[in-house]
CSV table of C-alpha atoms in Angstrom, one decimal:
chain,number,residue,atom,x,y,z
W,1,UNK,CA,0.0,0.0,0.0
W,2,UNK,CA,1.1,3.8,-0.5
W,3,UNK,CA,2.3,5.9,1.9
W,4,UNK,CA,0.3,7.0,4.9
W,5,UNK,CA,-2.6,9.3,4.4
W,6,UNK,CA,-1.2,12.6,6.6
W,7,UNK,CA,-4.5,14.1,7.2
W,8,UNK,CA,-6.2,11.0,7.7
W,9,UNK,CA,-3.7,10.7,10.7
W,10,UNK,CA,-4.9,14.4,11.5
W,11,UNK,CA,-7.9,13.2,11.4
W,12,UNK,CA,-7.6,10.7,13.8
W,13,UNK,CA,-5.2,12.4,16.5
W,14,UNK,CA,-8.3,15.6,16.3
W,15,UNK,CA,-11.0,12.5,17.8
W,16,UNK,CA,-8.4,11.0,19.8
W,17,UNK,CA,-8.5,9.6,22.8
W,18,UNK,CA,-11.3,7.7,23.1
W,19,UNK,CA,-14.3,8.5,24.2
W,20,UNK,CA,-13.2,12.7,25.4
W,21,UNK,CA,-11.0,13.3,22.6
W,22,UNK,CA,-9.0,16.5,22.4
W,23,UNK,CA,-11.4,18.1,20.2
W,24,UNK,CA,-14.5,17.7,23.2
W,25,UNK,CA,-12.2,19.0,25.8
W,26,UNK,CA,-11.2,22.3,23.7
W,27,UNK,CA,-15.2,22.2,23.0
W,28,UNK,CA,-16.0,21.9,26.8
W,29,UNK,CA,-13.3,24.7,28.0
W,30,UNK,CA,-15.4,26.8,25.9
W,31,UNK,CA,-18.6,26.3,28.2
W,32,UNK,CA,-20.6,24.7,25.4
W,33,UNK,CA,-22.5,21.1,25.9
W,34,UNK,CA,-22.2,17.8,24.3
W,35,UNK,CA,-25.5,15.4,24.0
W,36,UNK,CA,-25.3,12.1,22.8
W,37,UNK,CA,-27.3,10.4,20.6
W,38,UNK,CA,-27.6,6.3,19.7
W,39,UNK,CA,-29.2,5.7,16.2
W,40,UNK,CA,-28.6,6.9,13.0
W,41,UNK,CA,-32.2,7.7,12.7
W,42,UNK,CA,-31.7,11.1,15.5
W,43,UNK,CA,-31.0,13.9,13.6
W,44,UNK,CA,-28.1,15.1,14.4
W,45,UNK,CA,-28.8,18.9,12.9
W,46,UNK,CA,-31.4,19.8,15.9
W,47,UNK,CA,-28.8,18.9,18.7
W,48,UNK,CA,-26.4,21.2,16.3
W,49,UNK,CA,-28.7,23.9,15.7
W,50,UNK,CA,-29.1,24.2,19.5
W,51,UNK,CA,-25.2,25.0,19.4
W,52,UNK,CA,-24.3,21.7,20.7
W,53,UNK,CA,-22.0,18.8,19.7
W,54,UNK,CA,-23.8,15.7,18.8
W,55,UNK,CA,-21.7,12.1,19.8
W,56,UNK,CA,-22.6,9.0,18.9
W,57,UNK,CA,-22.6,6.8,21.6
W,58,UNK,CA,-20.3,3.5,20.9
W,59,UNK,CA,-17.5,1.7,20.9
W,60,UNK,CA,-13.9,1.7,19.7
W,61,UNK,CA,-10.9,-0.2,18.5
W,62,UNK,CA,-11.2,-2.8,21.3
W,63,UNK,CA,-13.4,-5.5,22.9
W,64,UNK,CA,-14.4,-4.2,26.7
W,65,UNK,CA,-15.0,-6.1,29.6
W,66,UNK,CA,-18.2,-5.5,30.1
W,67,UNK,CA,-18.7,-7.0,33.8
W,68,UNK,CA,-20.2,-3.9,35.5
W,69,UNK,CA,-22.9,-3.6,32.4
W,70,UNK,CA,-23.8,-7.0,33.1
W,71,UNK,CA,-24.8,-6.5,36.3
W,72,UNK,CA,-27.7,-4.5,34.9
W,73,UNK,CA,-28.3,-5.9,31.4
W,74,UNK,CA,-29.0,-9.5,30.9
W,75,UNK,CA,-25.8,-11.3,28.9
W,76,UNK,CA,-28.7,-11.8,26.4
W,77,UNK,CA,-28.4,-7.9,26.0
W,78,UNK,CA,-26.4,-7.2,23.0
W,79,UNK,CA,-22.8,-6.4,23.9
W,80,UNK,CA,-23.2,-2.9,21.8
W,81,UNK,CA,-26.0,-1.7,24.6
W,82,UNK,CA,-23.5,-3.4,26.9
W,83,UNK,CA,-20.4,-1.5,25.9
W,84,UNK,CA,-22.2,1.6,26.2
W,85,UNK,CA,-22.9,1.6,29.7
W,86,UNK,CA,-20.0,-0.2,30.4
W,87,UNK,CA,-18.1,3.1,29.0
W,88,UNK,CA,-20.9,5.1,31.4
W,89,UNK,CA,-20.7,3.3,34.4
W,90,UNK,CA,-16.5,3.6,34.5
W,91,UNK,CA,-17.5,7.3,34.0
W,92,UNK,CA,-15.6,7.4,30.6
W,93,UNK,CA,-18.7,9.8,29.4
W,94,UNK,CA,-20.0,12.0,32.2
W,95,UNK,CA,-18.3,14.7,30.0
W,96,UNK,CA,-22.1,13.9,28.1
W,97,UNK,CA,-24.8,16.6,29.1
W,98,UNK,CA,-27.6,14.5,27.4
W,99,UNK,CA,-28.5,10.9,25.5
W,100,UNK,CA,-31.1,11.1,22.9
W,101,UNK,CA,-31.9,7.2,21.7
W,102,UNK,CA,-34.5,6.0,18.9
W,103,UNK,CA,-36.0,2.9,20.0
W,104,UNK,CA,-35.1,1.0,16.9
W,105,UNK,CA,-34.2,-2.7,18.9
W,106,UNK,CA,-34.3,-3.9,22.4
W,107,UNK,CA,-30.7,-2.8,23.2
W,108,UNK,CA,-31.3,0.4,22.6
W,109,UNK,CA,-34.5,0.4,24.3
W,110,UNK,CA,-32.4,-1.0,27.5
W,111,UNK,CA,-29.3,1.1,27.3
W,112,UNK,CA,-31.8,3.7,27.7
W,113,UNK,CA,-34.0,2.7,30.7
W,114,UNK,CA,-30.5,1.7,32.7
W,115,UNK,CA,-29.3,5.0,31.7
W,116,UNK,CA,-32.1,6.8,33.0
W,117,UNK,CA,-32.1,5.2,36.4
W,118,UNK,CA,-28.3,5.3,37.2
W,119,UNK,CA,-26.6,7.8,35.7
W,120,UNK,CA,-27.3,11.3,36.2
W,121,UNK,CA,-27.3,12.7,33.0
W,122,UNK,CA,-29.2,16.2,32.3
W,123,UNK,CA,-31.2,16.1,29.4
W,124,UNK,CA,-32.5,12.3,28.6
W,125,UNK,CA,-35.3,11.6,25.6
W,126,UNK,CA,-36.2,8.6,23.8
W,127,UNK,CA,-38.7,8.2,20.8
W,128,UNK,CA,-40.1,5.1,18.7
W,129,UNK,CA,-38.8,4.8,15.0
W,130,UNK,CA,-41.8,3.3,13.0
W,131,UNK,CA,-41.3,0.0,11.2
W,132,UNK,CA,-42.8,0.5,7.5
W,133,UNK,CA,-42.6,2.8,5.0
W,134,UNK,CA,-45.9,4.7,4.7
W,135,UNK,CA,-46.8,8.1,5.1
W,136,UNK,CA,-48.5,7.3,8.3
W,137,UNK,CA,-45.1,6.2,9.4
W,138,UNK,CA,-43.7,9.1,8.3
W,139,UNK,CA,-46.4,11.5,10.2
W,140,UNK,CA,-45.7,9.9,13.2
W,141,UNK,CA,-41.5,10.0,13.4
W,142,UNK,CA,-41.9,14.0,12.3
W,143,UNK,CA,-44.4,14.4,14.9
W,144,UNK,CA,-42.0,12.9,17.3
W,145,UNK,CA,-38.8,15.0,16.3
W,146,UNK,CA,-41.1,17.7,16.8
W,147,UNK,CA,-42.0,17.1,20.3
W,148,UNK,CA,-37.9,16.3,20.9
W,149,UNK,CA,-37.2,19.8,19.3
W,150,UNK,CA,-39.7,21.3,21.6
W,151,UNK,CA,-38.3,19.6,24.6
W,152,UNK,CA,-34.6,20.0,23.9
W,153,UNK,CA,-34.8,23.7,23.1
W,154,UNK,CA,-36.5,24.2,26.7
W,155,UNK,CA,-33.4,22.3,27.8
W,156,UNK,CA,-31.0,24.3,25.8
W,157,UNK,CA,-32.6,27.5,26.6
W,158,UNK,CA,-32.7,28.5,23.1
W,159,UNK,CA,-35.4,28.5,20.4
W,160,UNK,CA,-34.4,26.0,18.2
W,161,UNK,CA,-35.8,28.2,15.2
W,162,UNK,CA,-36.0,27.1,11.5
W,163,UNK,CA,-33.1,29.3,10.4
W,164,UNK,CA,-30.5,28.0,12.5
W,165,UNK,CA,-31.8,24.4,11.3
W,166,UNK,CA,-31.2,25.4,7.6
W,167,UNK,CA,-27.5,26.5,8.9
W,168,UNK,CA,-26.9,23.4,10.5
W,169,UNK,CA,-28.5,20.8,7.4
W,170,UNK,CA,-26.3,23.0,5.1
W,171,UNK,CA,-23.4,22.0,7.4
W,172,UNK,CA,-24.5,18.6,7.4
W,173,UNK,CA,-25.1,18.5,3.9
W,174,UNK,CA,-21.7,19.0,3.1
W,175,UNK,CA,-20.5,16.2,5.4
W,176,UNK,CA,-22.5,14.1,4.2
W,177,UNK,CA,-21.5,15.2,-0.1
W,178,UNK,CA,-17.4,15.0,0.9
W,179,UNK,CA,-17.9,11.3,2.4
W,180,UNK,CA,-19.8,10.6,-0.7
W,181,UNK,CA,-16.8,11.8,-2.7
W,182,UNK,CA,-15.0,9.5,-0.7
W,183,UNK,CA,-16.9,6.7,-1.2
W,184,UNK,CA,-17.3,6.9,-5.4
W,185,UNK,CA,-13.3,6.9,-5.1
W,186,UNK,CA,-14.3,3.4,-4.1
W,187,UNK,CA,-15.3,2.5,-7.2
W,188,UNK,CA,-12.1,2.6,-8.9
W,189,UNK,CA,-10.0,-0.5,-9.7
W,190,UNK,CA,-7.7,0.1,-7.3
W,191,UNK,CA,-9.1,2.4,-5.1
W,192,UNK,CA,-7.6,5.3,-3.0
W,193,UNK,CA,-8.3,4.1,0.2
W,194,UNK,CA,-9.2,1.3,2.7
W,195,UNK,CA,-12.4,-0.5,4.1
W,196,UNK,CA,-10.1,0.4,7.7
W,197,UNK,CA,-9.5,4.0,7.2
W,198,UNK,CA,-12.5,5.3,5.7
W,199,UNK,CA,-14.2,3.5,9.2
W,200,UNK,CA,-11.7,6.1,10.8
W,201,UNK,CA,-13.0,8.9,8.9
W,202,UNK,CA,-16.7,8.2,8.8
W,203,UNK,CA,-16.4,7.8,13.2
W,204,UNK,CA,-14.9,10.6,13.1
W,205,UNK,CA,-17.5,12.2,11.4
W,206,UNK,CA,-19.9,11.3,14.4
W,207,UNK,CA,-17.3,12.9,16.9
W,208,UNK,CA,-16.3,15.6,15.4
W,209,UNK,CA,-17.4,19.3,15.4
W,210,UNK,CA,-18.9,19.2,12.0
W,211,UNK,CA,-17.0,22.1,10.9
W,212,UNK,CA,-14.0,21.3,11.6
W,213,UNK,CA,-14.7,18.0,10.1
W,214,UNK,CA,-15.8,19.6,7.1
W,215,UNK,CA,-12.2,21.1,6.5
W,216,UNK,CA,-10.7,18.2,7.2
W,217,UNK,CA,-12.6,16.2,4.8
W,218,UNK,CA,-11.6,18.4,2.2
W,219,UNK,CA,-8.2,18.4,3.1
W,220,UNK,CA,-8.0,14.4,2.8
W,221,UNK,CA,-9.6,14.3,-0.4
W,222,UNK,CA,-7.2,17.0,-1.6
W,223,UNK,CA,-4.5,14.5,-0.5
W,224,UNK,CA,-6.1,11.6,-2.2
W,225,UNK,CA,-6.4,13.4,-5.5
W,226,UNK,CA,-2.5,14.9,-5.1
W,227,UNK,CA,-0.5,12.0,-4.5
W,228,UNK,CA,-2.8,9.0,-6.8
W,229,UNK,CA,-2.8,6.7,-3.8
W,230,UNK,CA,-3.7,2.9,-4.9
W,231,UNK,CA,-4.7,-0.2,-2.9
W,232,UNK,CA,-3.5,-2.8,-5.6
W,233,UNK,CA,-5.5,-5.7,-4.1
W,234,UNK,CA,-7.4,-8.3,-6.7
W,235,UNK,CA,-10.1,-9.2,-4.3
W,236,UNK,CA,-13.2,-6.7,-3.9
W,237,UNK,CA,-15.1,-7.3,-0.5
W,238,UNK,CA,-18.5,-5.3,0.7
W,239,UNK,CA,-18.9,-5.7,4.8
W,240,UNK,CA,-23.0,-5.6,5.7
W,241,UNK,CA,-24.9,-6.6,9.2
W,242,UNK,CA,-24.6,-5.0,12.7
W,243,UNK,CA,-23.1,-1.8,13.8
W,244,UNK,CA,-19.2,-2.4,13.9
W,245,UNK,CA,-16.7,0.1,15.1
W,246,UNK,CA,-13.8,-1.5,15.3
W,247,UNK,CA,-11.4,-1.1,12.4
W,248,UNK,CA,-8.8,-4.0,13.2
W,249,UNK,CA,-11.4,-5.9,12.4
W,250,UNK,CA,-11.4,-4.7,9.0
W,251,UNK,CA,-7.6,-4.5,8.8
W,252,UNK,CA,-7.5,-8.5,9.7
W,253,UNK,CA,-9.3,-9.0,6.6
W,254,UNK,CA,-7.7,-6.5,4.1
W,255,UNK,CA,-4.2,-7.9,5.6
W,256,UNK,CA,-4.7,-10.2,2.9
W,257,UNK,CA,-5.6,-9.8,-1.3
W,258,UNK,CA,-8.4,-8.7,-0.1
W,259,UNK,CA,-9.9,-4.6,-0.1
W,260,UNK,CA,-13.3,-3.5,1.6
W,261,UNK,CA,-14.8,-1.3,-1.6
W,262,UNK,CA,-18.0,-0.5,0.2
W,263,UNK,CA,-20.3,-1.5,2.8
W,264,UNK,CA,-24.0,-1.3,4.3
W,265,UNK,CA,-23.3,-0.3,7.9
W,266,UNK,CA,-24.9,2.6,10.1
W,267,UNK,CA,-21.3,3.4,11.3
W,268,UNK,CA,-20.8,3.5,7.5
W,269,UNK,CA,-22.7,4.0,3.9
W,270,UNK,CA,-25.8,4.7,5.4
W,271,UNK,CA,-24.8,7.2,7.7
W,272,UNK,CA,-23.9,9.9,4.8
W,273,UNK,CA,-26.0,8.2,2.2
W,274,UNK,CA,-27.9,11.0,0.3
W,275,UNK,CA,-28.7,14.7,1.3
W,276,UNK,CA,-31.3,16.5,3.1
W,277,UNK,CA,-33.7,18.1,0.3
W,278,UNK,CA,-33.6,21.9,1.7
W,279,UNK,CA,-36.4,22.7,-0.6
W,280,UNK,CA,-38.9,21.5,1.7
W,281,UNK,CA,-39.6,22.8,5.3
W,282,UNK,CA,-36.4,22.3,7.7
W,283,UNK,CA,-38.2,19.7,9.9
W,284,UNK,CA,-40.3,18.4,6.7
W,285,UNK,CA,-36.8,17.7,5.3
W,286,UNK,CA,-35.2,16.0,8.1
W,287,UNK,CA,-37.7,13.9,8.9
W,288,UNK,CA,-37.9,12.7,4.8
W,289,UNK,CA,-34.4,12.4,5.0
W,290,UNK,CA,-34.0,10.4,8.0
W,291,UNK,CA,-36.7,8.0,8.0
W,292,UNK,CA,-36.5,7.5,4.4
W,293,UNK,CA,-32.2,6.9,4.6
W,294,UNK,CA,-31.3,3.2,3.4
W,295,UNK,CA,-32.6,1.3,6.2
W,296,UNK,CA,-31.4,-1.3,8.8
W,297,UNK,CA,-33.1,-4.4,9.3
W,298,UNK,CA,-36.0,-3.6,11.7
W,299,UNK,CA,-38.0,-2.7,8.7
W,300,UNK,CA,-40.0,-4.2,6.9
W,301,UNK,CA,-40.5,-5.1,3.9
W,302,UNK,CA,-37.1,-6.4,3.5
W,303,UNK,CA,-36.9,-5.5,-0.2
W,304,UNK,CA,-36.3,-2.4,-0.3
W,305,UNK,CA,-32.8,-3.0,2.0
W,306,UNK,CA,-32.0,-5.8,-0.4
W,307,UNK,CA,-32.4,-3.8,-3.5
W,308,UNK,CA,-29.7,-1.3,-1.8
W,309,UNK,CA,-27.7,-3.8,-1.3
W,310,UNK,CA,-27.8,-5.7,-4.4
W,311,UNK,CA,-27.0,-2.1,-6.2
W,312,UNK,CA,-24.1,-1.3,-4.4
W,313,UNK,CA,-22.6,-4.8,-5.1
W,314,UNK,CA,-23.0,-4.1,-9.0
W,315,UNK,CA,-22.0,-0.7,-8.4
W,316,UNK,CA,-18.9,-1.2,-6.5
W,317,UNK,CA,-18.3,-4.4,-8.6
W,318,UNK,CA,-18.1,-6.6,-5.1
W,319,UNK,CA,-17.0,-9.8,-5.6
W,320,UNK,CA,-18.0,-11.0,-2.2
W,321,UNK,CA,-19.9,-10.3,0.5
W,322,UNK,CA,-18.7,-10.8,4.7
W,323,UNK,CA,-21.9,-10.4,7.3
W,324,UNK,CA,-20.7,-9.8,10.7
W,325,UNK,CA,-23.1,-9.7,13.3
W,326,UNK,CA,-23.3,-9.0,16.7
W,327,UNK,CA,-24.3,-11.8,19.4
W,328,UNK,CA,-27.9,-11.3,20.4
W,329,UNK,CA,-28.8,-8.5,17.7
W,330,UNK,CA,-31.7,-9.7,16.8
W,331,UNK,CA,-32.8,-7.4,14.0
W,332,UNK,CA,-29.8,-9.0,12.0
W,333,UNK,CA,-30.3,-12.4,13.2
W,334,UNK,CA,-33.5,-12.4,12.1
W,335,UNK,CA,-32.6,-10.8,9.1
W,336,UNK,CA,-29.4,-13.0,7.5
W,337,UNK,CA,-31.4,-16.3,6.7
W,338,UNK,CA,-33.4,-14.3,4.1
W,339,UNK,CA,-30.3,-11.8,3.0
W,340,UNK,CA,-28.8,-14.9,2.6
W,341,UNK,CA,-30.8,-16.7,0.6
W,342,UNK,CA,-31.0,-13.5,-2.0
W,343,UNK,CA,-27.4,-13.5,-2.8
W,344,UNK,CA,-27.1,-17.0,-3.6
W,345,UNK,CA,-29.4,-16.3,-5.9
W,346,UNK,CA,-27.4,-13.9,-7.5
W,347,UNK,CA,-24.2,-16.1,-6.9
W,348,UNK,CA,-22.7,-14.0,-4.4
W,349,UNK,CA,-20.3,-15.5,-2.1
W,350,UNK,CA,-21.3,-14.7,1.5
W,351,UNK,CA,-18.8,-15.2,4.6
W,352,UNK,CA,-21.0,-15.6,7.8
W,353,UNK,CA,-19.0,-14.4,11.2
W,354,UNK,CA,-20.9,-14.0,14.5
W,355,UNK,CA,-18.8,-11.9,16.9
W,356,UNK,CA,-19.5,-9.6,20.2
W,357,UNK,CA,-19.1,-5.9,19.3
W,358,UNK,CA,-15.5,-4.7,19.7
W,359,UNK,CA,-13.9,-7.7,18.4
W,360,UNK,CA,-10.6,-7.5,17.2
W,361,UNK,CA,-8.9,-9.7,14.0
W,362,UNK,CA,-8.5,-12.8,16.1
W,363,UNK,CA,-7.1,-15.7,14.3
W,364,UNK,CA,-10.0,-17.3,13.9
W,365,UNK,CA,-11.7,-14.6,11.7
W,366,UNK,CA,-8.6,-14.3,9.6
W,367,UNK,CA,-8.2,-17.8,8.9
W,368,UNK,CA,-11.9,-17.8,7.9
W,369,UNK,CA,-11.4,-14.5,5.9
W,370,UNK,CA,-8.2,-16.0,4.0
W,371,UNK,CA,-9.9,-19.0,3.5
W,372,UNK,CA,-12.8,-17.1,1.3
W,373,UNK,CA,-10.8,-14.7,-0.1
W,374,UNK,CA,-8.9,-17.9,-1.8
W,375,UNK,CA,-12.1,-19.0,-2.7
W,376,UNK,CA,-13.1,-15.8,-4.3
W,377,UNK,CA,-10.6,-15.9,-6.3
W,378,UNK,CA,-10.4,-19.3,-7.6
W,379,UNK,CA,-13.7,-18.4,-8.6
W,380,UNK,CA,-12.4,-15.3,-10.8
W,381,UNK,CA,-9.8,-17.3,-11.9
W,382,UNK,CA,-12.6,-20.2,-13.2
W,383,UNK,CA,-14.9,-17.6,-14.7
W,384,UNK,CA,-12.0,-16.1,-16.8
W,385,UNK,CA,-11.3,-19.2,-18.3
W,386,UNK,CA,-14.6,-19.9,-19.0
């Protein structure tokens, strides 16, 4: 691989150390507040438009011991609600001055309620994320980001006015367009980056003062375009399932002939996928753009998430396909039979690993992982001779 991406390294020092990074202390010495939030599906540009710095609550680059957390969520609790109040137990996040959460499984449902009994966090709010895709559905989520706005503005002590929205989806907006430039890089033969750093970039994204962000974004792909980076591996891999932060994972794999080209992940794709239509009404528009984003598997029908998927495999010319999921997520478990089942169909390769959230490269994965890339490309090999 080429040399080292130098603002990608910025970019990592600026939301480093985990969880109160540099960048939240400078934010905090300047008296402003930091809320939390869960799901993909909270819109980020009402915490921001209240002057605040939305963090998504997760992981990192490591698998915790998550002993304390168990003795208030059931082991059957997925170890991504786990982590989370592991990390607030140990007091890793009281620099948080709210937690908004979507109730879009059971663990998030849980990491909310345990939350809200034994931690003493200011602001707290949870609402329900409809299931199907109908305009009812759609009434209801805006009527509930409504009632949040209402709520969290009291908190905030500031109106929470349409104009400072439209300043903060404009900011978002542009996030969301420079990862996008990052990700159609992708598409190259050899593209300019890896599945492992542009996980980097895109939690940065979630920890990040969006401005600065912004700049930094544009920095990297300045860099990218300057010195004609390559990844010159022959095997193209898309990674889909449960919410994975942990980029050695992704490294375990790649250390082979192997390169991550895209993926269908809420700590990836999906997170900057599309923009917010600022033609329509500023809560109009975030509640179309949210609701309506490519969605996770708690929906139904599944069709729609397959057709996504299915498009960015032809798109991003993915030879195969590696479905992590995390132990006791149930929206995924449920999910992968029938996901499954579709890409054989299509005669799409599909490497199965079940893993607790944080999971490193153990030796076990990568022994899998080389054993399918092998058998990726023996395939290539056979069809070329065909």
């Amino acid at each position: 691989m080429s040399d080292t991406l130098q603002t990608l390294e910025e970019i990592k020092r600026a939301s480093s150390p985990f969880p109160e990074s540099t960048s939240i202390e400078a934010w905090k010495e300047q008296g402003k507040k930091v809320v939390g939030w869960v799901c993909i599906y909270v819109p980020e540009e009402i915490i921001h438009a209240a002057g605040m710095l939305p963090f998504r609550i997760t992981g990192d680059n490591e698998e915790l011991e998550l002993k304390k957390a168990e003795a208030y969520l059931y082991i059957n609790t997925c170890s991504f609600a786990r982590t989370g109040f592991e990390l607030a137990i140990e007091g890793q996040l009281d620099f948080l001055d709210g937690l908004v959460t979507a109730e879009t499984c059971d663990g998030s449902r849980r990491l909310h309620d345990v939350w809200l009994h034994y931690r003493d966090t200011p602001f707290l709010h949870i609402f329900y994320i409809p299931r199907k895709f109908t305009e009812r559905a759609h009434q209801m989520y805006l009527a509930d980001i409504e009632d949040w706005r209402a709520r969290f503005g009291e908190f905030a002590g500031v109106e929470i006015n349409d104009d400072a929205l439209r300043q903060s989806i404009q900011a978002y907006n542009r996030g969301r367009e420079l990862l996008q430039q990052l990700q159609d890089l992708r598409k190259r033969e050899y593209p300019p980056i890896t599945g492992a750093e542009t996980l980097e970039v895109v939690k940065a994204s979630m920890r990040l003062p969006r401005e600065l962000f912004n700049e930094l974004m544009e920095q990297l792909l300045d860099e990218i375009n300057r010195t004609g980076r390559e990844i010159k591996k022959r095997t193209r891999l898309m990674i889909l399932g449960s919410i994975l932060t942990n980029s050695t994972w992704i490294e375990s794999i790649e250390s082979l002939d192997a390169v991550v080209v895209t993926d269908e992940l809420c700590t990836g794709t999906r997170y900057f996928w599309e923009q917010v239509d600022t033609s329509l009404p500023p809560m109009e528009a975030l509640a179309r753009h949210y609701f309506n984003r490519p969605p996770c598997a708690r929906f139904q029908p599944s069709a729609r998430r397959f057709s996504h998927i299915f498009n960015m495999i032809e798109q991003y010319n993915v030879q195969g396909v590696v479905s992590e999921i995390v132990r006791y997520c149930v929206p995924y478990g449920h999910d992968k039979p029938l996901l499954k089942e579709r890409l054989a169909e299509r005669d799409i390769p599909t490497l199965e690993l079940d893993l607790e959230y944080g999971q490193g490269g153990s030796g076990q994965v990568r022994t899998r992982a080389e054993a399918f890339v092998e058998m990726l490309q023996a395939k290539h090999l056979s069809s070329l001779q065909a």
